[in-house]
PDB file of C-alpha atoms and ligand atoms in Angstrom:
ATOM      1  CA  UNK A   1      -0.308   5.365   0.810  1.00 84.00           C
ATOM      2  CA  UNK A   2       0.713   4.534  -3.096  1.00 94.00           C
ATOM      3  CA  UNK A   3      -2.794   3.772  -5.345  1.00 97.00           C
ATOM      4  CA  UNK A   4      -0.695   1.883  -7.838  1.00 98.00           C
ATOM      5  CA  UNK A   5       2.135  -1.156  -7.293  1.00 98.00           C
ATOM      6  CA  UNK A   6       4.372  -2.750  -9.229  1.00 98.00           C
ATOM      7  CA  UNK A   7       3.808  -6.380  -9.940  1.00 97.00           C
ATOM      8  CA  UNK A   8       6.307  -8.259  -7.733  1.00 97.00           C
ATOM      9  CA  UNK A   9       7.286  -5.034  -5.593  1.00 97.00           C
ATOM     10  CA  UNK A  10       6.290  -4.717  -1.595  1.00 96.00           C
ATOM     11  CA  UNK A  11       4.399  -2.001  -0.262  1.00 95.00           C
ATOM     12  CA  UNK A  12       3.980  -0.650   3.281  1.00 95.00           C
ATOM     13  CA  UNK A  13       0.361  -0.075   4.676  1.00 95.00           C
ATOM     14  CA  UNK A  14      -0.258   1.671   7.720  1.00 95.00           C
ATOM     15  CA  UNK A  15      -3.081   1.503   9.688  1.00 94.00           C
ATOM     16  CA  UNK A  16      -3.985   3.243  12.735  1.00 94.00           C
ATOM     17  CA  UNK A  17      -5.873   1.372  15.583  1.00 93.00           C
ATOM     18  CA  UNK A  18      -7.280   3.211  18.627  1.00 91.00           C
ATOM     19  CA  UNK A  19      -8.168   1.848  22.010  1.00 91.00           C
ATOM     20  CA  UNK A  20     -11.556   3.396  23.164  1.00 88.00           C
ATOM     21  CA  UNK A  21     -12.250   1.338  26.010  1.00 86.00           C
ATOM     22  CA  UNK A  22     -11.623   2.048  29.562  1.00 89.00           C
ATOM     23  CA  UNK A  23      -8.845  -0.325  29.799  1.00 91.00           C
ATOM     24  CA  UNK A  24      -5.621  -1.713  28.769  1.00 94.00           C
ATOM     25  CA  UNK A  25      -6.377  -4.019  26.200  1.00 94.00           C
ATOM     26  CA  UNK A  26      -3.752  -6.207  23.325  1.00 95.00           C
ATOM     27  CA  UNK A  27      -5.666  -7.007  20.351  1.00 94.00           C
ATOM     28  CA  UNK A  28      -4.792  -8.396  16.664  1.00 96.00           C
ATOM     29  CA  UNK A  29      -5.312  -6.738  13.358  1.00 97.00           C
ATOM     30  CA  UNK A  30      -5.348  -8.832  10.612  1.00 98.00           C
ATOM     31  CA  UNK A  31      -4.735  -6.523   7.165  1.00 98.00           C
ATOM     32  CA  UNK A  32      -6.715  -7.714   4.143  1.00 98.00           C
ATOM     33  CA  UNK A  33      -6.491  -7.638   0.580  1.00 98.00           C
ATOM     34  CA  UNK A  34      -9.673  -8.616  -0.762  1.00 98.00           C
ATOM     35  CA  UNK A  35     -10.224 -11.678   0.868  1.00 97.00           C
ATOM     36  CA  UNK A  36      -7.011 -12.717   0.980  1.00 97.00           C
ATOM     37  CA  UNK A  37      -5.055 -12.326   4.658  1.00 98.00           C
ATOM     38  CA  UNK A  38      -1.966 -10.770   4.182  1.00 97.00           C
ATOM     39  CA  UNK A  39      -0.555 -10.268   7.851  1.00 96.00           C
ATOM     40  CA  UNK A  40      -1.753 -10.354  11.391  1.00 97.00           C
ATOM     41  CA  UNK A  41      -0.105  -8.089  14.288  1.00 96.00           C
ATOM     42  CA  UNK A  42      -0.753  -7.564  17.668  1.00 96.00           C
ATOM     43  CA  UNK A  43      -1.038  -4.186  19.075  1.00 95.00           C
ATOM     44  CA  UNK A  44      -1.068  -3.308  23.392  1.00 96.00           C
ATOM     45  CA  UNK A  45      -3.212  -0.140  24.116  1.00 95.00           C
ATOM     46  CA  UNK A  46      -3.672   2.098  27.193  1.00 96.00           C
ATOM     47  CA  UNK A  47      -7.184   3.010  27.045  1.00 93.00           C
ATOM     48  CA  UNK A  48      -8.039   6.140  24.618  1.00 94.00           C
ATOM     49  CA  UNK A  49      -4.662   5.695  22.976  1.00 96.00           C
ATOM     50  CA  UNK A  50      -4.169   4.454  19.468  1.00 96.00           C
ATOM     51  CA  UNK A  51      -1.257   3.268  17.408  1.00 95.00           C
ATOM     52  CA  UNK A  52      -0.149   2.867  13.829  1.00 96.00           C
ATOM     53  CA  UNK A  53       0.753  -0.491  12.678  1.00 96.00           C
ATOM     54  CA  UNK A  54       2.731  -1.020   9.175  1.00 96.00           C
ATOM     55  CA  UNK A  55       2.358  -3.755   7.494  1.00 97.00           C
ATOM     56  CA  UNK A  56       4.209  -5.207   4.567  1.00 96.00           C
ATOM     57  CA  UNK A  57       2.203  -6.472   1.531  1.00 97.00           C
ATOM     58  CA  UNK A  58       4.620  -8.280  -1.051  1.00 97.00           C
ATOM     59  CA  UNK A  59       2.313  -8.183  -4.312  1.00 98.00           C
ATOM     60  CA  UNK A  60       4.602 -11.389  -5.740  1.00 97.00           C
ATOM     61  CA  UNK A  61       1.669 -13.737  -6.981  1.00 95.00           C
ATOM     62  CA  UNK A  62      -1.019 -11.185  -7.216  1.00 97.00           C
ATOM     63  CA  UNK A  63      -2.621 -10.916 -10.720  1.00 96.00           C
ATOM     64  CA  UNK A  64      -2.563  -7.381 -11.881  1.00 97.00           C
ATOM     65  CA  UNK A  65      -5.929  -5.330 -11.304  1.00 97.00           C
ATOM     66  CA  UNK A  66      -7.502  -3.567  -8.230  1.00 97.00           C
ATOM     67  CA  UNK A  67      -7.380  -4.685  -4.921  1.00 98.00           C
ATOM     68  CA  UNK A  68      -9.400  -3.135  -1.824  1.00 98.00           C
ATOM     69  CA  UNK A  69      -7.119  -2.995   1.330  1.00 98.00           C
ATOM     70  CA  UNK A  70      -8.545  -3.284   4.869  1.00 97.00           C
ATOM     71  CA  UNK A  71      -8.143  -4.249   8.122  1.00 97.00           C
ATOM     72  CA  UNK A  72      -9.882  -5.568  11.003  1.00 96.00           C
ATOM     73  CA  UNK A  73      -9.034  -5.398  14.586  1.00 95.00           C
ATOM     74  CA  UNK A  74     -10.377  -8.702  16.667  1.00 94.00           C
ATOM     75  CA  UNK A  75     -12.872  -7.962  19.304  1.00 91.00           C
ATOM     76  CA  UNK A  76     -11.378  -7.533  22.683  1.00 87.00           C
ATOM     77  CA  UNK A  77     -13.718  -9.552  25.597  1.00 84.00           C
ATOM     78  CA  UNK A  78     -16.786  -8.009  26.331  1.00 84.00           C
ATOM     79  CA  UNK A  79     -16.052  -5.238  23.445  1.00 83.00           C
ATOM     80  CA  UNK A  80     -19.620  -3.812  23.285  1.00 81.00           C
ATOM     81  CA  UNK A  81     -19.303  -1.848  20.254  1.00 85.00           C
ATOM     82  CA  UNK A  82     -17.770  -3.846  16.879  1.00 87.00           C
ATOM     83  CA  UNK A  83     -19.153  -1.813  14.327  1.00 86.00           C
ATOM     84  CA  UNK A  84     -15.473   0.149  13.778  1.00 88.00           C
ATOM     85  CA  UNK A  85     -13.597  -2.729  14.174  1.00 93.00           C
ATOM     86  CA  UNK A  86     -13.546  -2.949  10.202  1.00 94.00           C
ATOM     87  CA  UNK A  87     -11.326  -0.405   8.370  1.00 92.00           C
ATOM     88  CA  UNK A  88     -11.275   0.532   4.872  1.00 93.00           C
ATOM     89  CA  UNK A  89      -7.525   1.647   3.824  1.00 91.00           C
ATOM     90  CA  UNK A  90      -8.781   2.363   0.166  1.00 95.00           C
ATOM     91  CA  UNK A  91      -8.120   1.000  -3.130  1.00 97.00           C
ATOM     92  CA  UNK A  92      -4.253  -0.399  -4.821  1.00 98.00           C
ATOM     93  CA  UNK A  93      -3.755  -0.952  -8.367  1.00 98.00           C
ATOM     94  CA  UNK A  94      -1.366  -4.178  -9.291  1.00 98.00           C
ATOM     95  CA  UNK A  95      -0.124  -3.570 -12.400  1.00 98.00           C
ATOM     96  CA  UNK A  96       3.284  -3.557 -14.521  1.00 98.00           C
ATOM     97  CA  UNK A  97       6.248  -2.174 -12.746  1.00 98.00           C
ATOM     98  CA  UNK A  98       6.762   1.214 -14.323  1.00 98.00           C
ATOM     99  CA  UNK A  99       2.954   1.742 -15.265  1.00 98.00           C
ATOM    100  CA  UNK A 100       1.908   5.095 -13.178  1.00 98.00           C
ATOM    101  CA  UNK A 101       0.050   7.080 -15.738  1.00 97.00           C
ATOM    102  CA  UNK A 102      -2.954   6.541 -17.903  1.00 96.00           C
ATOM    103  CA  UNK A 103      -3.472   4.316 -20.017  1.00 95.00           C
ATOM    104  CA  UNK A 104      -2.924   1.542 -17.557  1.00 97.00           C
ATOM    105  CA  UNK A 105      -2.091  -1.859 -17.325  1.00 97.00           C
ATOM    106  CA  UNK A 106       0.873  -0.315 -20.369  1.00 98.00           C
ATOM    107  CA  UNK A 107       4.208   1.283 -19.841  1.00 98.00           C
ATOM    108  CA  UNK A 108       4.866   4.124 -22.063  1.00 98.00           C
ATOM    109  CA  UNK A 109       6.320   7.762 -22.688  1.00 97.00           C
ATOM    110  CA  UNK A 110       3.662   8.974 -20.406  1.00 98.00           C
ATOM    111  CA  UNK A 111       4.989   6.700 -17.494  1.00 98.00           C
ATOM    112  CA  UNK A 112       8.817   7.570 -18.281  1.00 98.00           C
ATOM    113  CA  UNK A 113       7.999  10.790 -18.613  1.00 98.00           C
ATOM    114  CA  UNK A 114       5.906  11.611 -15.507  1.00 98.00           C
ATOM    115  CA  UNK A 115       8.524   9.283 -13.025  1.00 98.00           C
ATOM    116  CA  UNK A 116      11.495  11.564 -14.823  1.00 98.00           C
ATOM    117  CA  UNK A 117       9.661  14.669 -13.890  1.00 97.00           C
ATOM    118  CA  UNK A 118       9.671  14.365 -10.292  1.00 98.00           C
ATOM    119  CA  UNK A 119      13.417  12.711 -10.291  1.00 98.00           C
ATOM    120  CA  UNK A 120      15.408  13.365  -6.964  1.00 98.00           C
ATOM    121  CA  UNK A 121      12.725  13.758  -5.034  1.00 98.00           C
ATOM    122  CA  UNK A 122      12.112  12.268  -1.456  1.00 98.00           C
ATOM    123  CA  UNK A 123       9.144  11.350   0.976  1.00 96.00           C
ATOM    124  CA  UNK A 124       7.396  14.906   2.398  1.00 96.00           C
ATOM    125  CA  UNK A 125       8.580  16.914  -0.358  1.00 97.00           C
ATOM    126  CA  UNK A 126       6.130  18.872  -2.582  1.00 96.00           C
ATOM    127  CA  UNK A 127       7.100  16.943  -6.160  1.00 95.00           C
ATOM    128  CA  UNK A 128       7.536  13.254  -4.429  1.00 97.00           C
ATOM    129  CA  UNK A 129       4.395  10.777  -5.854  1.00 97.00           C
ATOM    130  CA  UNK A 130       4.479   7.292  -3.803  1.00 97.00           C
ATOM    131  CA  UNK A 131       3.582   6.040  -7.359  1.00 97.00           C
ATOM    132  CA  UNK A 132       6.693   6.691  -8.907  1.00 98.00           C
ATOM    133  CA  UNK A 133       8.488   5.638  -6.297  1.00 98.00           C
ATOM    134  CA  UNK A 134       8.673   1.928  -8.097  1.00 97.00           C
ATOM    135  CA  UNK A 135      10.660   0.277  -4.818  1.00 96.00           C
ATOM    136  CA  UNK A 136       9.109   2.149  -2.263  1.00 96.00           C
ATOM    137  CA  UNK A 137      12.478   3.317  -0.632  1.00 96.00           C
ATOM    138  CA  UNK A 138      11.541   7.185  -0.375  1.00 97.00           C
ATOM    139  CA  UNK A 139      13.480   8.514  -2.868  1.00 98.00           C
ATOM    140  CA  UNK A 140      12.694   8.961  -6.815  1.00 98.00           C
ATOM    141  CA  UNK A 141      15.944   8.234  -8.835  1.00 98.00           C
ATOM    142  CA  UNK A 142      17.872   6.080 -11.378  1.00 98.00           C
ATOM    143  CA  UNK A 143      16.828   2.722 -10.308  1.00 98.00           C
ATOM    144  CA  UNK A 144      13.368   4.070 -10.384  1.00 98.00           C
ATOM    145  CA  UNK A 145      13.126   4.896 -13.883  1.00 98.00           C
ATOM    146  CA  UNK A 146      15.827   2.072 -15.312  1.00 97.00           C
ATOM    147  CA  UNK A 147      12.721   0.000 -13.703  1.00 97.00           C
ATOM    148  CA  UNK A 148      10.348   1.562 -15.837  1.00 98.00           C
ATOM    149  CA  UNK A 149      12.570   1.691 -18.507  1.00 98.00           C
ATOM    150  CA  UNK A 150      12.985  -2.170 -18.426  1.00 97.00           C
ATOM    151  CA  UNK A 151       9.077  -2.304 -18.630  1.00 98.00           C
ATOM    152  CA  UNK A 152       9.007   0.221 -21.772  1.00 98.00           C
ATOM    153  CA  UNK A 153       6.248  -0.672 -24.340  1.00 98.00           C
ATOM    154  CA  UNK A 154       4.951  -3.636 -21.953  1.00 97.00           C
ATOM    155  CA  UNK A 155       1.236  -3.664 -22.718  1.00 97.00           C
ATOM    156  CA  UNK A 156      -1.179  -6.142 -20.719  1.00 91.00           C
ATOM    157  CA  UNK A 157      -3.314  -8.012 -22.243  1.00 79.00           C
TER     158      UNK A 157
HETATM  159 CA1   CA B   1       0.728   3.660 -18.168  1.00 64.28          CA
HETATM  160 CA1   CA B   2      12.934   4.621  -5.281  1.00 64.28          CA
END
C-alpha cells in the first residue's frame, strides 16, 4: 500500500476480510479514514474463507497531513467474537503531489531526483516505490515526474 498521496490523486486500499464462522455469511466493511467513512462494500463468505476487498479513496478535499486507514467489518447475527472486526491498514501521508522524500510537505531535487531514479519501473519489480508512482497506474514514467515537476519548489506552509 503507498504511505504517501498526492493531494487530489486516488489511491487503492485493500483489505482482506476472513469468514471464521461455521457458515455462509455476507457482511459490510466500511473503510475509514480517521473518522471520516470513505466507502462501504459488501463481501459473501463460505465459512473459513476470506477475501480482499479494494477500495478507492479519492484524497480531493482532504487537508494535507497523516491520516490512519482502517476498516471495520459489521457484525454478522449472533457473531460471538467482535474483537477483530476492527482492522488497522496503517498510516497515509496527504501531501503535495510530487512530495515523496524528506523534507515533507515540499517538493524539491530530492523528490525529482528519487521518482527519476526508479523511472520505467512497474508494480512487483525490485526498483518500483508505490510512492513515486504519483497516479497510481503501476508504472513509474513521464507523467509521473512532469507531475512532480509541476509541483517543483512548492513548499507548505
Ligand atoms: Ca519532499
Ligand atoms: Ca504512474
Amino acid at each position: 500500500m503507498k504511505t504517501i498521496v498526492g493531494q487530489g490523486y486516488t489511491m487503492n486500499i485493500n483489505v482482506t476480510v476472513a469468514n471464521q464462522g461455521d457458515f455462509t455469511e455476507t457482511f459490510n466493511v466500511t473503510l475509514y479514514v480517521n473518522t471520516t467513512a470513505i466507502q462501504t462494500r459488501q463481501a459473501t463468505l463460505a465459512n473459513k474463507a476470506s477475501i480482499t476487498l479494494t477500495f478507492t479513496w479519492d484524497t480531493n478535499g482532504f487537508v494535507k497531513g497523516n491520516y490512519t486507514i482502517w476498516a471495520y467489518a459489521w457484525p454478522v447475527q449472533g457473531e460471538a467474537d467482535t474483537s477483530d472486526n476492527t482492522f488497522i491498514n496503517g498510516m497515509v501521508m496527504v501531501t503535495i503531489p510530487g512530495d515523496v522524500v524528506e523534507p515533507y510537505f515540499e517538493v524539491d531535487i530530492f523528490d525529482v531526483t528519487a521518482i527519476c531514479i526508479c523511472y520505467d519501473t512497474k508494480s512487483g519489480e525490485t526498483l518500483y516505490q508505490a510512492d513515486y508512482d504519483l497516479d497510481s497506474n503501476g508504472i513509474i514514467d513521464i507523467y509521473d515526474i512532469v507531475a512532480a515537476c509541476i509541483n517543483y519548489g512548492q513548499k507548505d506552509p
